[in-house]
JSON list of C-alpha atoms in Angstrom, two decimals:
[
{"chain": "A", "resi": 1, "resn": "PHE", "atom": "CA", "xyz": [145.33, 23.56, 9.97]},
{"chain": "A", "resi": 2, "resn": "CYS", "atom": "CA", "xyz": [146.29, 19.91, 9.57]},
{"chain": "A", "resi": 3, "resn": "PRO", "atom": "CA", "xyz": [146.56, 18.56, 13.12]},
{"chain": "A", "resi": 4, "resn": "ASP", "atom": "CA", "xyz": [147.79, 15.12, 13.99]},
{"chain": "A", "resi": 5, "resn": "ALA", "atom": "CA", "xyz": [145.41, 12.96, 16.01]},
{"chain": "A", "resi": 6, "resn": "ASP", "atom": "CA", "xyz": [148.20, 12.46, 18.57]},
{"chain": "A", "resi": 7, "resn": "ASP", "atom": "CA", "xyz": [148.50, 16.21, 19.18]},
{"chain": "A", "resi": 8, "resn": "VAL", "atom": "CA", "xyz": [147.23, 17.99, 22.27]},
{"chain": "A", "resi": 9, "resn": "VAL", "atom": "CA", "xyz": [146.00, 21.58, 22.20]},
{"chain": "A", "resi": 10, "resn": "ILE", "atom": "CA", "xyz": [146.16, 23.44, 25.52]},
{"chain": "A", "resi": 11, "resn": "VAL", "atom": "CA", "xyz": [143.97, 26.53, 25.54]},
{"chain": "A", "resi": 12, "resn": "ARG", "atom": "CA", "xyz": [145.51, 29.53, 27.31]},
{"chain": "A", "resi": 13, "resn": "THR", "atom": "CA", "xyz": [143.46, 32.55, 26.36]},
{"chain": "A", "resi": 14, "resn": "ASN", "atom": "CA", "xyz": [141.13, 34.91, 28.16]},
{"chain": "A", "resi": 15, "resn": "PRO", "atom": "CA", "xyz": [138.13, 36.45, 26.39]},
{"chain": "A", "resi": 16, "resn": "ALA", "atom": "CA", "xyz": [137.55, 38.88, 29.27]},
{"chain": "A", "resi": 17, "resn": "ARG", "atom": "CA", "xyz": [140.81, 40.69, 28.45]},
{"chain": "A", "resi": 18, "resn": "ASP", "atom": "CA", "xyz": [139.95, 41.26, 24.80]},
{"chain": "A", "resi": 19, "resn": "ALA", "atom": "CA", "xyz": [137.70, 44.14, 23.81]},
{"chain": "A", "resi": 20, "resn": "GLN", "atom": "CA", "xyz": [136.53, 42.12, 20.80]},
{"chain": "A", "resi": 21, "resn": "GLU", "atom": "CA", "xyz": [134.71, 38.92, 21.66]},
{"chain": "A", "resi": 22, "resn": "SER", "atom": "CA", "xyz": [134.52, 37.52, 18.13]},
{"chain": "A", "resi": 23, "resn": "PRO", "atom": "CA", "xyz": [138.12, 36.20, 17.94]},
{"chain": "A", "resi": 24, "resn": "HIS", "atom": "CA", "xyz": [137.46, 33.97, 20.94]},
{"chain": "A", "resi": 25, "resn": "LEU", "atom": "CA", "xyz": [134.21, 32.67, 19.49]},
{"chain": "A", "resi": 26, "resn": "VAL", "atom": "CA", "xyz": [136.05, 31.81, 16.26]},
{"chain": "A", "resi": 27, "resn": "LEU", "atom": "CA", "xyz": [138.76, 30.12, 18.33]},
{"chain": "A", "resi": 28, "resn": "LEU", "atom": "CA", "xyz": [136.19, 27.95, 20.10]},
{"chain": "A", "resi": 29, "resn": "ASP", "atom": "CA", "xyz": [134.69, 26.97, 16.74]},
{"chain": "A", "resi": 30, "resn": "LEU", "atom": "CA", "xyz": [138.13, 25.98, 15.44]},
{"chain": "A", "resi": 31, "resn": "LEU", "atom": "CA", "xyz": [138.83, 23.98, 18.58]},
{"chain": "A", "resi": 32, "resn": "ARG", "atom": "CA", "xyz": [135.56, 22.11, 18.17]},
{"chain": "A", "resi": 33, "resn": "ILE", "atom": "CA", "xyz": [136.65, 21.16, 14.64]},
{"chain": "A", "resi": 34, "resn": "LEU", "atom": "CA", "xyz": [139.96, 19.90, 16.02]},
{"chain": "A", "resi": 35, "resn": "ARG", "atom": "CA", "xyz": [138.15, 17.74, 18.57]},
{"chain": "A", "resi": 36, "resn": "SER", "atom": "CA", "xyz": [135.95, 16.28, 15.84]},
{"chain": "A", "resi": 37, "resn": "ARG", "atom": "CA", "xyz": [139.17, 15.23, 14.06]},
{"chain": "A", "resi": 38, "resn": "GLY", "atom": "CA", "xyz": [140.49, 13.37, 17.07]},
{"chain": "A", "resi": 39, "resn": "VAL", "atom": "CA", "xyz": [142.75, 16.03, 18.54]},
{"chain": "A", "resi": 40, "resn": "ARG", "atom": "CA", "xyz": [142.69, 16.33, 22.34]},
{"chain": "A", "resi": 41, "resn": "VAL", "atom": "CA", "xyz": [141.76, 19.87, 23.37]},
{"chain": "A", "resi": 42, "resn": "PHE", "atom": "CA", "xyz": [142.01, 21.10, 26.97]},
{"chain": "A", "resi": 43, "resn": "ASN", "atom": "CA", "xyz": [139.86, 22.63, 28.18]},
{"chain": "A", "resi": 44, "resn": "ASP", "atom": "CA", "xyz": [136.96, 21.27, 26.14]},
{"chain": "A", "resi": 45, "resn": "PRO", "atom": "CA", "xyz": [135.73, 24.07, 23.82]},
{"chain": "A", "resi": 46, "resn": "ALA", "atom": "CA", "xyz": [132.10, 23.23, 24.61]},
{"chain": "A", "resi": 47, "resn": "GLY", "atom": "CA", "xyz": [132.84, 23.65, 28.32]},
{"chain": "A", "resi": 48, "resn": "LEU", "atom": "CA", "xyz": [134.72, 26.88, 27.66]},
{"chain": "A", "resi": 49, "resn": "GLU", "atom": "CA", "xyz": [131.71, 28.18, 25.74]},
{"chain": "A", "resi": 50, "resn": "ARG", "atom": "CA", "xyz": [129.52, 27.54, 28.79]},
{"chain": "A", "resi": 51, "resn": "ALA", "atom": "CA", "xyz": [132.10, 29.14, 31.10]},
{"chain": "A", "resi": 52, "resn": "ARG", "atom": "CA", "xyz": [132.76, 32.17, 28.90]},
{"chain": "A", "resi": 53, "resn": "SER", "atom": "CA", "xyz": [131.30, 34.57, 31.46]},
{"chain": "A", "resi": 54, "resn": "LYS", "atom": "CA", "xyz": [130.82, 34.75, 35.23]},
{"chain": "A", "resi": 55, "resn": "LEU", "atom": "CA", "xyz": [127.31, 33.39, 34.65]},
{"chain": "A", "resi": 56, "resn": "TYR", "atom": "CA", "xyz": [128.89, 29.93, 34.87]},
{"chain": "A", "resi": 57, "resn": "LEU", "atom": "CA", "xyz": [128.78, 30.48, 38.62]},
{"chain": "A", "resi": 58, "resn": "ALA", "atom": "CA", "xyz": [125.09, 29.52, 38.39]},
{"chain": "A", "resi": 59, "resn": "SER", "atom": "CA", "xyz": [126.21, 25.91, 37.87]},
{"chain": "A", "resi": 60, "resn": "VAL", "atom": "CA", "xyz": [127.64, 25.88, 41.39]},
{"chain": "A", "resi": 61, "resn": "PRO", "atom": "CA", "xyz": [125.31, 24.49, 44.09]},
{"chain": "A", "resi": 62, "resn": "ARG", "atom": "CA", "xyz": [123.43, 27.37, 45.72]},
{"chain": "A", "resi": 63, "resn": "ARG", "atom": "CA", "xyz": [124.87, 26.72, 49.17]},
{"chain": "A", "resi": 64, "resn": "PHE", "atom": "CA", "xyz": [128.36, 27.42, 47.84]},
{"chain": "A", "resi": 65, "resn": "ARG", "atom": "CA", "xyz": [127.76, 30.81, 46.21]},
{"chain": "A", "resi": 66, "resn": "PRO", "atom": "CA", "xyz": [126.57, 34.20, 47.45]},
{"chain": "A", "resi": 67, "resn": "ARG", "atom": "CA", "xyz": [123.16, 35.62, 46.59]},
{"chain": "A", "resi": 68, "resn": "THR", "atom": "CA", "xyz": [123.58, 36.80, 43.01]},
{"chain": "A", "resi": 69, "resn": "ILE", "atom": "CA", "xyz": [121.68, 38.33, 40.11]},
{"chain": "A", "resi": 70, "resn": "VAL", "atom": "CA", "xyz": [122.62, 39.11, 36.51]},
{"chain": "A", "resi": 71, "resn": "SER", "atom": "CA", "xyz": [120.71, 41.91, 34.79]},
{"chain": "A", "resi": 72, "resn": "ARG", "atom": "CA", "xyz": [120.82, 45.02, 32.59]},
{"chain": "A", "resi": 73, "resn": "ASP", "atom": "CA", "xyz": [117.67, 46.43, 34.19]},
{"chain": "A", "resi": 74, "resn": "ALA", "atom": "CA", "xyz": [118.48, 49.30, 36.57]},
{"chain": "A", "resi": 75, "resn": "ALA", "atom": "CA", "xyz": [115.30, 48.74, 38.57]},
{"chain": "A", "resi": 76, "resn": "ILE", "atom": "CA", "xyz": [116.09, 45.08, 39.16]},
{"chain": "A", "resi": 77, "resn": "ILE", "atom": "CA", "xyz": [119.65, 45.90, 40.18]},
{"chain": "A", "resi": 78, "resn": "ARG", "atom": "CA", "xyz": [118.47, 48.64, 42.53]},
{"chain": "A", "resi": 79, "resn": "ARG", "atom": "CA", "xyz": [115.89, 46.32, 44.13]},
{"chain": "A", "resi": 80, "resn": "PHE", "atom": "CA", "xyz": [118.57, 43.67, 44.76]},
{"chain": "A", "resi": 81, "resn": "VAL", "atom": "CA", "xyz": [120.77, 46.28, 46.43]},
{"chain": "A", "resi": 82, "resn": "ASP", "atom": "CA", "xyz": [117.81, 47.53, 48.51]},
{"chain": "A", "resi": 83, "resn": "GLU", "atom": "CA", "xyz": [117.02, 44.01, 49.73]},
{"chain": "A", "resi": 84, "resn": "ALA", "atom": "CA", "xyz": [120.61, 43.19, 50.66]},
{"chain": "A", "resi": 85, "resn": "ALA", "atom": "CA", "xyz": [121.33, 42.78, 54.36]},
{"chain": "A", "resi": 86, "resn": "GLY", "atom": "CA", "xyz": [124.67, 44.54, 53.94]},
{"chain": "A", "resi": 87, "resn": "PRO", "atom": "CA", "xyz": [127.08, 45.77, 51.26]},
{"chain": "A", "resi": 88, "resn": "THR", "atom": "CA", "xyz": [126.93, 44.51, 47.69]},
{"chain": "A", "resi": 89, "resn": "VAL", "atom": "CA", "xyz": [129.50, 44.03, 44.95]},
{"chain": "A", "resi": 90, "resn": "LEU", "atom": "CA", "xyz": [128.69, 45.08, 41.39]},
{"chain": "A", "resi": 91, "resn": "LYS", "atom": "CA", "xyz": [130.81, 44.04, 38.41]},
{"chain": "A", "resi": 92, "resn": "PRO", "atom": "CA", "xyz": [130.58, 43.35, 34.68]},
{"chain": "A", "resi": 93, "resn": "LEU", "atom": "CA", "xyz": [129.43, 39.87, 33.75]},
{"chain": "A", "resi": 94, "resn": "VAL", "atom": "CA", "xyz": [132.47, 39.53, 31.47]},
{"chain": "A", "resi": 95, "resn": "GLY", "atom": "CA", "xyz": [135.60, 41.00, 32.97]},
{"chain": "A", "resi": 96, "resn": "THR", "atom": "CA", "xyz": [138.92, 40.31, 34.63]},
{"chain": "A", "resi": 97, "resn": "ARG", "atom": "CA", "xyz": [141.63, 41.83, 36.85]},
{"chain": "A", "resi": 98, "resn": "GLY", "atom": "CA", "xyz": [139.08, 43.63, 39.00]},
{"chain": "A", "resi": 99, "resn": "THR", "atom": "CA", "xyz": [138.19, 46.13, 36.27]},
{"chain": "A", "resi": 100, "resn": "ASP", "atom": "CA", "xyz": [134.96, 48.05, 36.98]},
{"chain": "A", "resi": 101, "resn": "VAL", "atom": "CA", "xyz": [134.27, 46.14, 40.20]},
{"chain": "A", "resi": 102, "resn": "PHE", "atom": "CA", "xyz": [132.48, 48.26, 42.81]},
{"chain": "A", "resi": 103, "resn": "LEU", "atom": "CA", "xyz": [131.74, 47.81, 46.51]},
{"chain": "A", "resi": 104, "resn": "LEU", "atom": "CA", "xyz": [128.51, 49.53, 47.49]},
{"chain": "A", "resi": 105, "resn": "ARG", "atom": "CA", "xyz": [127.78, 50.12, 51.17]},
{"chain": "A", "resi": 106, "resn": "PRO", "atom": "CA", "xyz": [124.21, 50.75, 52.40]},
{"chain": "A", "resi": 107, "resn": "ASP", "atom": "CA", "xyz": [125.08, 54.27, 53.62]},
{"chain": "A", "resi": 108, "resn": "ARG", "atom": "CA", "xyz": [127.02, 55.28, 50.50]},
{"chain": "A", "resi": 109, "resn": "ARG", "atom": "CA", "xyz": [124.71, 54.79, 47.56]},
{"chain": "A", "resi": 110, "resn": "ALA", "atom": "CA", "xyz": [124.74, 58.21, 45.92]},
{"chain": "A", "resi": 111, "resn": "ASN", "atom": "CA", "xyz": [126.71, 56.88, 42.94]},
{"chain": "A", "resi": 112, "resn": "LEU", "atom": "CA", "xyz": [124.57, 53.80, 42.32]},
{"chain": "A", "resi": 113, "resn": "PRO", "atom": "CA", "xyz": [122.97, 55.20, 39.11]},
{"chain": "A", "resi": 114, "resn": "GLN", "atom": "CA", "xyz": [126.40, 56.02, 37.67]},
{"chain": "A", "resi": 115, "resn": "ILE", "atom": "CA", "xyz": [127.77, 52.60, 38.61]},
{"chain": "A", "resi": 116, "resn": "ILE", "atom": "CA", "xyz": [124.85, 50.90, 36.88]},
{"chain": "A", "resi": 117, "resn": "ASP", "atom": "CA", "xyz": [125.41, 53.05, 33.79]},
{"chain": "A", "resi": 118, "resn": "VAL", "atom": "CA", "xyz": [129.06, 51.99, 33.63]},
{"chain": "A", "resi": 119, "resn": "LEU", "atom": "CA", "xyz": [128.29, 48.29, 34.01]},
{"chain": "A", "resi": 120, "resn": "VAL", "atom": "CA", "xyz": [125.39, 47.98, 31.57]},
{"chain": "A", "resi": 121, "resn": "ARG", "atom": "CA", "xyz": [126.82, 50.27, 28.89]},
{"chain": "A", "resi": 122, "resn": "SER", "atom": "CA", "xyz": [128.28, 47.34, 26.99]},
{"chain": "A", "resi": 123, "resn": "GLY", "atom": "CA", "xyz": [126.70, 44.28, 28.58]},
{"chain": "A", "resi": 124, "resn": "PHE", "atom": "CA", "xyz": [125.19, 42.74, 31.68]},
{"chain": "A", "resi": 125, "resn": "ALA", "atom": "CA", "xyz": [126.00, 43.42, 35.31]},
{"chain": "A", "resi": 126, "resn": "MET", "atom": "CA", "xyz": [126.51, 40.80, 38.02]},
{"chain": "A", "resi": 127, "resn": "VAL", "atom": "CA", "xyz": [125.52, 41.86, 41.53]},
{"chain": "A", "resi": 128, "resn": "GLN", "atom": "CA", "xyz": [126.34, 39.83, 44.63]},
{"chain": "A", "resi": 129, "resn": "ASP", "atom": "CA", "xyz": [126.04, 40.11, 48.37]},
{"chain": "A", "resi": 130, "resn": "TYR", "atom": "CA", "xyz": [129.41, 41.16, 49.77]},
{"chain": "A", "resi": 131, "resn": "VAL", "atom": "CA", "xyz": [131.04, 38.35, 51.74]},
{"chain": "A", "resi": 132, "resn": "PRO", "atom": "CA", "xyz": [132.46, 39.90, 54.96]},
{"chain": "A", "resi": 133, "resn": "GLU", "atom": "CA", "xyz": [135.49, 37.60, 54.98]},
{"chain": "A", "resi": 134, "resn": "ALA", "atom": "CA", "xyz": [136.65, 39.39, 51.83]},
{"chain": "A", "resi": 135, "resn": "VAL", "atom": "CA", "xyz": [138.62, 41.80, 54.03]},
{"chain": "A", "resi": 136, "resn": "GLU", "atom": "CA", "xyz": [141.05, 38.91, 54.50]},
{"chain": "A", "resi": 137, "resn": "GLY", "atom": "CA", "xyz": [141.19, 38.21, 50.76]},
{"chain": "A", "resi": 138, "resn": "ASP", "atom": "CA", "xyz": [140.13, 35.24, 48.69]},
{"chain": "A", "resi": 139, "resn": "THR", "atom": "CA", "xyz": [141.59, 31.79, 48.16]},
{"chain": "A", "resi": 140, "resn": "ARG", "atom": "CA", "xyz": [142.31, 30.38, 44.72]},
{"chain": "A", "resi": 141, "resn": "VAL", "atom": "CA", "xyz": [142.27, 26.57, 44.56]},
{"chain": "A", "resi": 142, "resn": "LEU", "atom": "CA", "xyz": [143.22, 24.85, 41.32]},
{"chain": "A", "resi": 143, "resn": "LEU", "atom": "CA", "xyz": [141.56, 21.65, 40.12]},
{"chain": "A", "resi": 144, "resn": "LEU", "atom": "CA", "xyz": [142.78, 19.08, 37.62]},
{"chain": "A", "resi": 145, "resn": "ASN", "atom": "CA", "xyz": [140.10, 16.90, 36.05]},
{"chain": "A", "resi": 146, "resn": "GLY", "atom": "CA", "xyz": [137.68, 17.65, 38.87]},
{"chain": "A", "resi": 147, "resn": "GLU", "atom": "CA", "xyz": [140.12, 16.99, 41.71]},
{"chain": "A", "resi": 148, "resn": "PRO", "atom": "CA", "xyz": [142.34, 19.38, 43.69]},
{"chain": "A", "resi": 149, "resn": "LEU", "atom": "CA", "xyz": [145.64, 19.77, 41.82]},
{"chain": "A", "resi": 150, "resn": "THR", "atom": "CA", "xyz": [148.15, 17.89, 43.97]},
{"chain": "A", "resi": 151, "resn": "ALA", "atom": "CA", "xyz": [151.91, 17.38, 43.91]},
{"chain": "A", "resi": 152, "resn": "GLY", "atom": "CA", "xyz": [154.13, 15.99, 46.64]},
{"chain": "A", "resi": 153, "resn": "GLY", "atom": "CA", "xyz": [151.14, 15.58, 48.91]},
{"chain": "A", "resi": 154, "resn": "LYS", "atom": "CA", "xyz": [150.30, 19.30, 48.69]},
{"chain": "A", "resi": 155, "resn": "VAL", "atom": "CA", "xyz": [147.38, 21.05, 47.00]},
{"chain": "A", "resi": 156, "resn": "ALA", "atom": "CA", "xyz": [147.75, 24.04, 44.67]},
{"chain": "A", "resi": 157, "resn": "VAL", "atom": "CA", "xyz": [146.09, 26.75, 46.71]},
{"chain": "A", "resi": 158, "resn": "VAL", "atom": "CA", "xyz": [147.05, 30.39, 47.28]},
{"chain": "A", "resi": 159, "resn": "ARG", "atom": "CA", "xyz": [145.52, 33.40, 49.00]},
{"chain": "A", "resi": 160, "resn": "ARG", "atom": "CA", "xyz": [145.24, 36.90, 47.54]},
{"chain": "A", "resi": 161, "resn": "VAL", "atom": "CA", "xyz": [145.27, 39.56, 50.26]},
{"chain": "A", "resi": 162, "resn": "PRO", "atom": "CA", "xyz": [143.91, 43.08, 49.56]},
{"chain": "A", "resi": 163, "resn": "SER", "atom": "CA", "xyz": [146.28, 46.00, 49.95]},
{"chain": "A", "resi": 164, "resn": "GLY", "atom": "CA", "xyz": [144.15, 47.68, 52.62]},
{"chain": "A", "resi": 165, "resn": "GLU", "atom": "CA", "xyz": [143.52, 50.65, 50.35]},
{"chain": "A", "resi": 166, "resn": "ASP", "atom": "CA", "xyz": [141.34, 48.63, 47.96]},
{"chain": "A", "resi": 167, "resn": "PHE", "atom": "CA", "xyz": [138.75, 45.98, 48.81]},
{"chain": "A", "resi": 168, "resn": "ARG", "atom": "CA", "xyz": [139.58, 43.98, 45.68]},
{"chain": "A", "resi": 169, "resn": "SER", "atom": "CA", "xyz": [141.86, 40.96, 46.00]},
{"chain": "A", "resi": 170, "resn": "ASN", "atom": "CA", "xyz": [143.17, 41.06, 42.44]},
{"chain": "A", "resi": 171, "resn": "VAL", "atom": "CA", "xyz": [146.96, 41.14, 42.33]},
{"chain": "A", "resi": 172, "resn": "HIS", "atom": "CA", "xyz": [146.65, 43.44, 39.32]},
{"chain": "A", "resi": 173, "resn": "VAL", "atom": "CA", "xyz": [145.26, 46.20, 41.57]},
{"chain": "A", "resi": 174, "resn": "GLY", "atom": "CA", "xyz": [147.74, 45.80, 44.40]},
{"chain": "A", "resi": 175, "resn": "ALA", "atom": "CA", "xyz": [146.76, 42.69, 46.35]},
{"chain": "A", "resi": 176, "resn": "ARG", "atom": "CA", "xyz": [149.58, 40.36, 47.34]},
{"chain": "A", "resi": 177, "resn": "PRO", "atom": "CA", "xyz": [149.74, 36.57, 47.09]},
{"chain": "A", "resi": 178, "resn": "ALA", "atom": "CA", "xyz": [150.14, 34.62, 50.33]},
{"chain": "A", "resi": 179, "resn": "ALA", "atom": "CA", "xyz": [150.40, 31.01, 51.43]},
{"chain": "A", "resi": 180, "resn": "ALA", "atom": "CA", "xyz": [147.14, 29.16, 52.06]},
{"chain": "A", "resi": 181, "resn": "GLU", "atom": "CA", "xyz": [145.98, 25.86, 53.53]},
{"chain": "A", "resi": 182, "resn": "PHE", "atom": "CA", "xyz": [143.72, 23.36, 51.86]},
{"chain": "A", "resi": 183, "resn": "THR", "atom": "CA", "xyz": [141.09, 23.17, 54.57]},
{"chain": "A", "resi": 184, "resn": "GLU", "atom": "CA", "xyz": [138.23, 20.75, 55.14]},
{"chain": "A", "resi": 185, "resn": "GLN", "atom": "CA", "xyz": [135.92, 23.51, 53.97]},
{"chain": "A", "resi": 186, "resn": "LEU", "atom": "CA", "xyz": [137.79, 23.74, 50.67]},
{"chain": "A", "resi": 187, "resn": "ARG", "atom": "CA", "xyz": [137.66, 19.95, 50.38]},
{"chain": "A", "resi": 188, "resn": "GLU", "atom": "CA", "xyz": [133.87, 20.05, 50.78]},
{"chain": "A", "resi": 189, "resn": "ILE", "atom": "CA", "xyz": [133.64, 22.71, 48.08]},
{"chain": "A", "resi": 190, "resn": "THR", "atom": "CA", "xyz": [135.88, 20.91, 45.58]},
{"chain": "A", "resi": 191, "resn": "ASP", "atom": "CA", "xyz": [134.08, 17.62, 46.22]},
{"chain": "A", "resi": 192, "resn": "ALA", "atom": "CA", "xyz": [130.77, 19.32, 45.38]},
{"chain": "A", "resi": 193, "resn": "VAL", "atom": "CA", "xyz": [131.94, 21.32, 42.36]},
{"chain": "A", "resi": 194, "resn": "GLY", "atom": "CA", "xyz": [134.67, 19.12, 40.88]},
{"chain": "A", "resi": 195, "resn": "PRO", "atom": "CA", "xyz": [132.38, 16.54, 39.23]},
{"chain": "A", "resi": 196, "resn": "GLY", "atom": "CA", "xyz": [130.53, 19.28, 37.33]},
{"chain": "A", "resi": 197, "resn": "LEU", "atom": "CA", "xyz": [133.78, 20.79, 36.06]},
{"chain": "A", "resi": 198, "resn": "LYS", "atom": "CA", "xyz": [134.93, 17.35, 34.95]},
{"chain": "A", "resi": 199, "resn": "ALA", "atom": "CA", "xyz": [131.63, 16.65, 33.20]},
{"chain": "A", "resi": 200, "resn": "ASP", "atom": "CA", "xyz": [131.97, 19.95, 31.31]},
{"chain": "A", "resi": 201, "resn": "GLY", "atom": "CA", "xyz": [135.49, 19.03, 30.21]},
{"chain": "A", "resi": 202, "resn": "LEU", "atom": "CA", "xyz": [137.08, 21.83, 32.24]},
{"chain": "A", "resi": 203, "resn": "VAL", "atom": "CA", "xyz": [140.20, 19.86, 33.05]},
{"chain": "A", "resi": 204, "resn": "LEU", "atom": "CA", "xyz": [142.16, 22.77, 34.49]},
{"chain": "A", "resi": 205, "resn": "ALA", "atom": "CA", "xyz": [140.12, 25.30, 36.45]},
{"chain": "A", "resi": 206, "resn": "GLY", "atom": "CA", "xyz": [140.39, 27.62, 39.43]},
{"chain": "A", "resi": 207, "resn": "LEU", "atom": "CA", "xyz": [137.87, 28.45, 42.12]},
{"chain": "A", "resi": 208, "resn": "ASP", "atom": "CA", "xyz": [137.94, 31.78, 43.96]},
{"chain": "A", "resi": 209, "resn": "VAL", "atom": "CA", "xyz": [136.59, 31.19, 47.45]},
{"chain": "A", "resi": 210, "resn": "ILE", "atom": "CA", "xyz": [135.68, 33.69, 50.16]},
{"chain": "A", "resi": 211, "resn": "GLY", "atom": "CA", "xyz": [134.21, 32.61, 53.47]},
{"chain": "A", "resi": 212, "resn": "GLY", "atom": "CA", "xyz": [133.22, 29.20, 52.17]},
{"chain": "A", "resi": 213, "resn": "LEU", "atom": "CA", "xyz": [131.50, 30.64, 49.08]},
{"chain": "A", "resi": 214, "resn": "ILE", "atom": "CA", "xyz": [132.69, 30.53, 45.47]},
{"chain": "A", "resi": 215, "resn": "VAL", "atom": "CA", "xyz": [132.60, 34.01, 43.98]},
{"chain": "A", "resi": 216, "resn": "GLU", "atom": "CA", "xyz": [134.08, 33.06, 40.61]},
{"chain": "A", "resi": 217, "resn": "VAL", "atom": "CA", "xyz": [135.00, 30.03, 38.51]},
{"chain": "A", "resi": 218, "resn": "ASN", "atom": "CA", "xyz": [138.09, 30.47, 36.32]},
{"chain": "A", "resi": 219, "resn": "ALA", "atom": "CA", "xyz": [138.09, 28.20, 33.26]},
{"chain": "A", "resi": 220, "resn": "PHE", "atom": "CA", "xyz": [140.18, 30.30, 30.86]},
{"chain": "A", "resi": 221, "resn": "SER", "atom": "CA", "xyz": [143.84, 30.58, 31.86]},
{"chain": "A", "resi": 222, "resn": "PRO", "atom": "CA", "xyz": [143.35, 30.11, 35.63]},
{"chain": "A", "resi": 223, "resn": "GLY", "atom": "CA", "xyz": [146.27, 31.84, 37.36]},
{"chain": "A", "resi": 224, "resn": "GLY", "atom": "CA", "xyz": [147.99, 31.23, 40.66]},
{"chain": "A", "resi": 225, "resn": "LEU", "atom": "CA", "xyz": [150.16, 28.31, 39.60]},
{"chain": "A", "resi": 226, "resn": "HIS", "atom": "CA", "xyz": [153.47, 30.17, 39.93]},
{"chain": "A", "resi": 227, "resn": "ASP", "atom": "CA", "xyz": [152.65, 31.41, 43.44]},
{"chain": "A", "resi": 228, "resn": "ALA", "atom": "CA", "xyz": [151.33, 28.02, 44.51]},
{"chain": "A", "resi": 229, "resn": "ASN", "atom": "CA", "xyz": [154.60, 26.43, 43.37]},
{"chain": "A", "resi": 230, "resn": "ALA", "atom": "CA", "xyz": [156.62, 28.95, 45.38]},
{"chain": "A", "resi": 231, "resn": "PHE", "atom": "CA", "xyz": [154.63, 28.68, 48.61]},
{"chain": "A", "resi": 232, "resn": "ALA", "atom": "CA", "xyz": [154.29, 24.88, 48.55]},
{"chain": "A", "resi": 233, "resn": "GLY", "atom": "CA", "xyz": [157.86, 24.24, 47.40]},
{"chain": "A", "resi": 234, "resn": "VAL", "atom": "CA", "xyz": [156.74, 21.74, 44.76]},
{"chain": "A", "resi": 235, "resn": "ASP", "atom": "CA", "xyz": [156.15, 21.85, 41.01]},
{"chain": "A", "resi": 236, "resn": "PHE", "atom": "CA", "xyz": [152.43, 21.63, 40.25]},
{"chain": "A", "resi": 237, "resn": "THR", "atom": "CA", "xyz": [153.09, 21.75, 36.50]},
{"chain": "A", "resi": 238, "resn": "GLU", "atom": "CA", "xyz": [154.32, 18.15, 36.56]},
{"chain": "A", "resi": 239, "resn": "PRO", "atom": "CA", "xyz": [150.95, 16.49, 37.29]},
{"chain": "A", "resi": 240, "resn": "ILE", "atom": "CA", "xyz": [149.33, 18.77, 34.70]},
{"chain": "A", "resi": 241, "resn": "LEU", "atom": "CA", "xyz": [151.81, 17.76, 32.00]},
{"chain": "A", "resi": 242, "resn": "ASP", "atom": "CA", "xyz": [151.55, 14.11, 33.07]},
{"chain": "A", "resi": 243, "resn": "TYR", "atom": "CA", "xyz": [147.78, 14.30, 32.62]},
{"chain": "A", "resi": 244, "resn": "PHE", "atom": "CA", "xyz": [148.08, 15.84, 29.15]},
{"chain": "A", "resi": 245, "resn": "GLU", "atom": "CA", "xyz": [150.70, 13.28, 28.14]},
{"chain": "A", "resi": 246, "resn": "GLN", "atom": "CA", "xyz": [148.56, 10.41, 29.35]},
{"chain": "A", "resi": 247, "resn": "ALA", "atom": "CA", "xyz": [145.63, 11.81, 27.39]},
{"chain": "A", "resi": 248, "resn": "THR", "atom": "CA", "xyz": [147.52, 11.21, 24.14]},
{"chain": "A", "resi": 249, "resn": "LEU", "atom": "CA", "xyz": [147.92, 7.55, 25.06]},
{"chain": "A", "resi": 250, "resn": "ASP", "atom": "CA", "xyz": [144.33, 6.82, 26.07]}
]
């Protein structure tokens, strides 16, 4: 534990995939010590602490996120579902790979009590209005220091298309990656959200977008880079490494 001030630490871990949260909290404490000793740490451990759960979505401007609540109170969750104009999505506040994510339709609510029990057994639940465009999948756009990650004039963006047998767009549950375009709508979203990510020291981050709304911000180990490279025919790792290298010189 004797780092050189010219070293760079790149954090690639994911607390949502570990049943024990404490190792990640210790890691963040250690990374803060490294930063205090002059070592460059990406992403900033203070920013990672703020983005440790899906609650970080609250930092996104309201117009760019679906109606959302976070609660452990069954009555509050049930009221949100009752007031929804259509289907809702219920998921754990801390989670990944689509685990324990449920789509609840207005005419199929018999299992709502059991779903709530599952989600609040070990933490908080996040409940959102279902975005209808989700049938076409979501779009992951990667940002570097608050700007769309770009190489060769192309932006690192990739779609995840549900299998048709599952509403979730997680590749882990059968969705497939597909090519995507960086649209004007995505530009508007990244322009609005990028400065906040940069201010929080979240140098490398991913946004999951459905129908013009961000449903999740990925600050720990944002995936999609390999698929974005393949579909765009460029190497998006180069600008990332260039940024990290330049950071040691500044």
